[in-house]
């Protein structure tokens, strides 16, 4: 079975790359930037280039769906780059094409806060897509970079769905009707996203789960089944948001970047500021098979399980990662 | 006939791109940086990306010999990026691969002055390839970026030829035995270069020509014939160094960058500081046919003319622009 997940933002190591192989991951969408500038993002790419050289038996960079299929055939995991924030394009729209050439295939228009392009889900007001945001959506559509609204506010997300000439994604979030976290999404928004061909990736990040780290596999898979009943199975996939082996300083960077002098706790609290433990049924990349079994147990057919585990993402990559054919 | 030239550093415009087509240029190696930092070089690439979009009927970016052949078949001119200085990699060897991914296929290790990598031809002393220079040569060899020593001093150039595991180039210079300019090269150096499969591109920049702007076509082509008698015809090509339509402020930037508070006149003088006029037989890209006729007139066969006009560069591109096969 072809398995695709992401975004993930792990403390990458040979151990984790081997776990990807053990779990049968054909492709992982990895985050290479939260608040980094263009130059800082390039430094991260340089680090990945060294890993691609050193661990060439385990991982390989991917820019197309064909690269993912080739990786799977070779027994390697394809790595697809994504940005969780538009900070990497700074105020320069032409960096969209430059970053696309360097392999970036996903970019969030916001990360929690207002950006130059749109509004994040933590802002009090959401005035929608900005002037530059409209231009950047058109440019991302032109070159084939996927618009990701996982951390965006609702009005901005509805507008991005409408403004984009190509399907967009909410790569890592769950329905707020299942667990009312600020980062989860309304049924109306998920319906609008998928009706236009957009993909929803189901998160395993405990703050997005009912009962958090204690969430059961059955609850998670039943939530996916309820979503499929509403919007069909063709636009659903995994979006684990796995942040394995990271020190808590990393979640502090995600939440605070360089934008605040007061400490922001995001989905955590002062008393519980760090990364929460993963649910027992998805510790890391070795556990994709557990989720697949859980999906079958709640009634999905074999074909449906294969779509959710990776087939739908692959079809989306095929349609999204280059100029519109 | 397939025609390849470069480097060129023109004040690019639709007029010049149309002249490339009129002159039948299949590929032009264009300079995108003299003293620019990495970020500034990316700005130049962004400008080229806009030209590629706007003038897609005339020009197309090329990263491989196959791209050049495709461009020729489509009646467009392939554009290959080159750097005249290693300033674009700053002090970061991993930018070699990043810039290669973005399309850079040539990099000079020096531009007249001492660099982090090697010594330029205007320095009083040439201590040879530096510690970082040896590392960068190996990295350029690994990814498939051509080492260009046109503006380098002689010992550094001999050492680069020896240290490189792949053929290198002197992309734009002439034999100093014909015209003893500081930028021209000794017969011994040209012999060493070509004996290892390296390419010499013959310059049309007047400071590199006998009788400068008054140099005759016959003198130029006879100089090429004498060179071919010494080193064979297979490693010789065009390297016009055309700087069409540029204001004199550009040659001042080339010579002074940001490295000097005193004004350096390079190959010019205080009394004659600007760009010299091109020789009458190579005004611009429309005149490749004139050079081809001049080569035939001094006795080159049709096959030899085709090699010098582009065939040799194409074979060199084929062998040089990717990982070693």
XYZ file of C-alpha atoms in Angstrom, chain B:
325
model
C 24.217 24.857 -37.539
C 24.019 24.731 -33.748
C 25.525 27.906 -32.283
C 26.559 28.368 -28.637
C 28.222 31.428 -27.142
C 28.991 32.939 -23.806
C 29.395 34.353 -21.353
C 27.490 37.442 -22.374
C 26.374 40.219 -20.038
C 24.073 42.446 -22.091
C 21.512 44.992 -21.011
C 18.884 42.364 -21.826
C 15.832 43.390 -23.824
C 13.365 42.018 -26.338
C 15.594 43.532 -29.038
C 18.587 41.478 -27.911
C 16.529 38.273 -27.539
C 15.252 38.802 -31.103
C 18.826 39.312 -32.311
C 19.747 35.958 -30.711
C 17.073 34.339 -32.848
C 18.139 36.293 -35.955
C 21.733 35.123 -35.474
C 20.617 31.539 -34.907
C 21.943 31.216 -31.332
C 20.897 27.844 -29.911
C 22.291 28.627 -26.455
C 23.845 31.588 -24.695
C 25.702 31.287 -21.400
C 24.702 34.476 -19.579
C 26.382 36.011 -16.563
C 23.970 36.599 -13.685
C 26.450 37.810 -11.065
C 29.728 39.701 -10.762
C 29.942 40.727 -7.099
C 26.415 39.933 -5.955
C 25.630 38.097 -2.716
C 23.479 34.956 -2.795
C 20.278 36.918 -2.207
C 21.184 39.510 -4.851
C 21.899 36.715 -7.348
C 18.451 35.263 -6.620
C 16.956 38.689 -7.432
C 18.673 38.475 -10.837
C 17.203 34.977 -11.354
C 13.768 36.378 -10.509
C 14.196 38.971 -13.250
C 15.195 36.221 -15.690
C 12.132 34.180 -14.659
C 9.942 37.132 -15.650
C 11.744 37.371 -19.004
C 11.333 33.604 -19.568
C 7.597 34.050 -19.015
C 7.256 37.203 -21.099
C 9.500 36.186 -24.024
C 8.735 32.471 -24.003
C 8.640 32.482 -27.827
C 12.305 33.605 -27.914
C 14.151 32.228 -24.870
C 13.931 29.269 -22.496
C 15.985 28.323 -19.412
C 18.373 25.398 -19.910
C 19.939 23.103 -17.325
C 21.114 20.297 -19.636
C 22.461 19.679 -23.123
C 19.076 18.071 -23.873
C 17.392 21.383 -23.009
C 19.652 23.090 -25.577
C 18.747 20.564 -28.280
C 15.057 20.954 -27.464
C 15.344 24.753 -27.632
C 17.043 24.528 -31.008
C 14.324 22.213 -32.336
C 11.667 24.669 -31.120
C 13.402 27.722 -32.568
C 14.180 29.274 -29.207
C 17.468 30.274 -27.570
C 18.466 28.294 -24.478
C 19.785 30.414 -21.608
C 22.426 28.916 -19.301
C 23.323 30.750 -16.077
C 26.892 31.500 -15.025
C 28.605 33.412 -12.205
C 31.784 35.425 -12.822
C 32.751 35.350 -9.151
C 32.137 33.042 -6.194
C 30.548 35.899 -4.206
C 27.164 34.218 -4.751
C 28.165 31.256 -2.587
C 29.406 33.626 0.123
C 31.302 31.448 2.616
C 28.839 28.562 2.321
C 29.877 25.549 0.218
C 26.348 24.120 0.323
C 25.166 27.028 -1.826
C 26.941 25.331 -4.746
C 24.225 22.651 -4.877
C 21.434 25.173 -4.168
C 22.605 27.389 -7.055
C 23.013 24.336 -9.302
C 19.383 23.397 -8.573
C 18.443 26.952 -9.550
C 20.211 26.504 -12.900
C 23.770 27.804 -12.429
C 26.164 25.784 -14.600
C 29.372 27.898 -14.603
C 31.217 29.624 -11.795
C 34.496 31.515 -11.978
C 36.647 30.856 -8.936
C 37.853 34.465 -9.073
C 37.066 37.757 -10.742
C 40.421 39.599 -11.079
C 41.029 39.748 -7.297
C 41.893 37.166 -4.671
C 38.714 35.301 -3.651
C 38.027 32.793 -0.895
C 38.874 30.104 -3.459
C 41.726 31.218 -5.710
C 43.725 34.163 -7.038
C 42.609 36.617 -9.707
C 44.750 37.724 -12.620
C 45.232 41.277 -11.267
C 46.868 40.261 -7.962
C 50.632 40.696 -7.529
C 51.023 37.261 -5.933
C 49.293 33.986 -6.752
C 49.513 31.487 -3.884
C 47.212 29.040 -5.737
C 43.974 27.297 -4.798
C 42.936 27.876 -1.147
C 41.713 25.341 1.393
C 38.102 26.298 0.686
C 38.883 26.376 -3.035
C 39.836 22.688 -2.984
C 36.589 21.819 -1.217
C 34.512 23.899 -3.645
C 36.204 22.360 -6.703
C 35.259 18.899 -5.388
C 31.695 20.040 -4.714
C 31.357 21.605 -8.196
C 32.682 18.344 -9.637
C 30.104 16.393 -7.630
C 26.998 18.347 -8.647
C 28.041 19.273 -12.190
C 28.948 22.956 -12.116
C 31.767 23.996 -14.462
C 34.894 25.620 -13.005
C 35.706 28.717 -15.070
C 39.163 30.322 -14.690
C 38.908 33.131 -17.272
C 39.717 35.883 -14.760
C 42.135 33.838 -12.635
C 45.893 34.028 -12.252
C 48.115 31.434 -13.907
C 49.249 29.274 -10.984
C 45.693 29.071 -9.627
C 44.499 28.030 -13.075
C 47.121 25.309 -13.500
C 46.200 24.013 -10.045
C 42.450 24.081 -10.781
C 43.045 22.031 -13.952
C 44.947 19.464 -11.893
C 42.679 19.416 -8.835
C 39.430 19.121 -10.785
C 38.336 15.572 -11.530
C 36.414 16.881 -14.547
C 37.374 19.183 -17.434
C 37.195 22.896 -16.625
C 36.940 25.974 -18.841
C 38.485 29.282 -19.686
C 35.238 30.507 -21.153
C 36.346 33.905 -22.483
C 39.990 34.730 -23.247
C 42.480 34.525 -26.104
C 46.110 33.393 -26.356
C 48.509 36.005 -24.978
C 50.939 34.940 -27.737
C 48.521 36.703 -30.131
C 47.712 39.708 -27.911
C 49.568 40.059 -24.603
C 46.677 41.316 -22.453
C 46.742 40.513 -18.748
C 43.477 38.583 -19.177
C 44.749 36.480 -22.088
C 46.375 33.099 -21.455
C 49.774 31.537 -22.175
C 50.100 28.796 -24.767
C 51.262 26.450 -21.989
C 48.127 27.076 -19.964
C 45.848 26.591 -22.980
C 47.671 23.366 -23.798
C 47.220 22.069 -20.228
C 43.551 23.063 -20.195
C 42.646 21.365 -23.462
C 44.829 18.303 -22.849
C 42.507 17.528 -19.916
C 39.372 18.026 -22.034
C 38.823 21.629 -20.966
C 37.207 24.213 -23.246
C 38.639 27.552 -24.388
C 36.098 30.155 -25.517
C 37.530 32.892 -27.755
C 36.657 36.389 -26.576
C 35.563 39.285 -28.788
C 35.932 41.839 -26.007
C 38.194 44.483 -27.596
C 40.701 44.563 -24.720
C 41.401 40.881 -25.484
C 41.854 41.476 -29.241
C 44.970 42.367 -31.223
C 44.385 45.996 -32.361
C 41.403 46.066 -29.959
C 38.228 47.403 -31.640
C 40.079 47.555 -34.974
C 40.949 43.854 -34.900
C 40.114 42.236 -38.236
C 38.032 39.115 -38.695
C 40.935 37.525 -40.522
C 43.323 38.193 -37.643
C 40.804 36.735 -35.145
C 40.125 33.624 -37.224
C 43.809 33.095 -37.994
C 44.485 33.230 -34.234
C 41.868 30.477 -33.781
C 43.494 28.444 -36.579
C 46.956 28.776 -34.964
C 45.452 27.627 -31.651
C 43.811 24.652 -33.338
C 47.156 23.708 -34.872
C 48.631 23.563 -31.355
C 45.821 21.901 -29.378
C 43.384 20.452 -31.910
C 39.908 21.688 -32.752
C 37.779 19.708 -30.307
C 38.089 21.962 -27.255
C 37.644 25.369 -28.868
C 34.489 27.464 -28.976
C 33.072 30.971 -28.822
C 33.176 33.072 -25.654
C 32.271 36.489 -26.991
C 32.012 38.329 -23.622
C 29.430 40.550 -25.351
C 28.252 43.413 -23.117
C 25.753 45.002 -25.487
C 23.811 48.198 -24.693
C 25.329 48.538 -21.222
C 25.977 51.964 -19.732
C 29.570 52.548 -18.576
C 28.358 52.379 -14.967
C 28.154 48.617 -15.505
C 31.811 48.159 -16.401
C 32.600 50.294 -13.343
C 30.533 47.839 -11.220
C 32.346 44.878 -12.814
C 35.724 46.378 -11.973
C 34.998 47.882 -8.552
C 32.078 46.003 -7.050
C 32.037 47.009 -3.412
C 35.675 46.105 -2.780
C 37.461 49.427 -3.399
C 37.205 53.075 -2.422
C 39.725 54.001 -5.095
C 38.553 53.631 -8.656
C 39.971 50.645 -10.523
C 40.032 50.849 -14.333
C 40.736 47.190 -15.044
C 41.701 46.767 -18.677
C 40.773 50.388 -19.401
C 42.406 53.636 -18.315
C 41.227 56.823 -16.620
C 41.135 58.459 -20.057
C 39.269 55.545 -21.602
C 37.237 54.060 -18.771
C 34.102 52.889 -20.563
C 33.124 49.889 -22.662
C 35.150 49.850 -25.911
C 33.190 49.494 -29.194
C 32.828 45.950 -30.542
C 34.794 45.019 -33.687
C 32.789 45.603 -36.876
C 32.457 41.859 -37.613
C 30.799 41.016 -34.299
C 28.453 43.823 -33.362
C 26.009 41.523 -31.581
C 24.218 38.163 -31.759
C 23.217 38.719 -35.391
C 26.833 38.214 -36.510
C 27.565 34.570 -35.677
C 27.337 33.782 -39.399
C 30.112 36.289 -40.086
C 32.470 34.480 -37.724
C 31.520 31.104 -39.265
C 32.400 32.455 -42.706
C 35.651 33.882 -41.367
C 36.603 30.471 -39.963
C 35.909 28.799 -43.308
C 37.966 31.473 -45.079
C 41.096 30.652 -43.042
C 40.809 26.976 -43.955
C 38.578 25.220 -41.407
C 36.386 22.486 -42.885
C 32.606 22.641 -42.547
C 32.730 20.065 -39.783
C 35.396 22.011 -37.903
C 33.460 25.251 -38.219
C 30.372 23.523 -36.765
C 32.412 22.239 -33.840
C 33.857 25.667 -33.005
C 30.528 27.482 -33.481
C 28.671 25.256 -30.996
C 29.230 21.527 -31.352
C 32.161 21.466 -28.930
C 30.283 23.434 -26.277
C 27.282 21.121 -26.625
C 29.450 18.047 -26.082
C 31.046 19.779 -23.088
C 27.600 20.668 -21.655
C 26.586 17.018 -22.106
C 29.546 15.801 -20.071
C 29.576 18.575 -17.467
C 26.102 19.675 -16.344
C 25.116 16.854 -14.004
C 26.612 14.280 -11.647
C 29.379 12.281 -13.325
C 27.859 9.298 -15.084
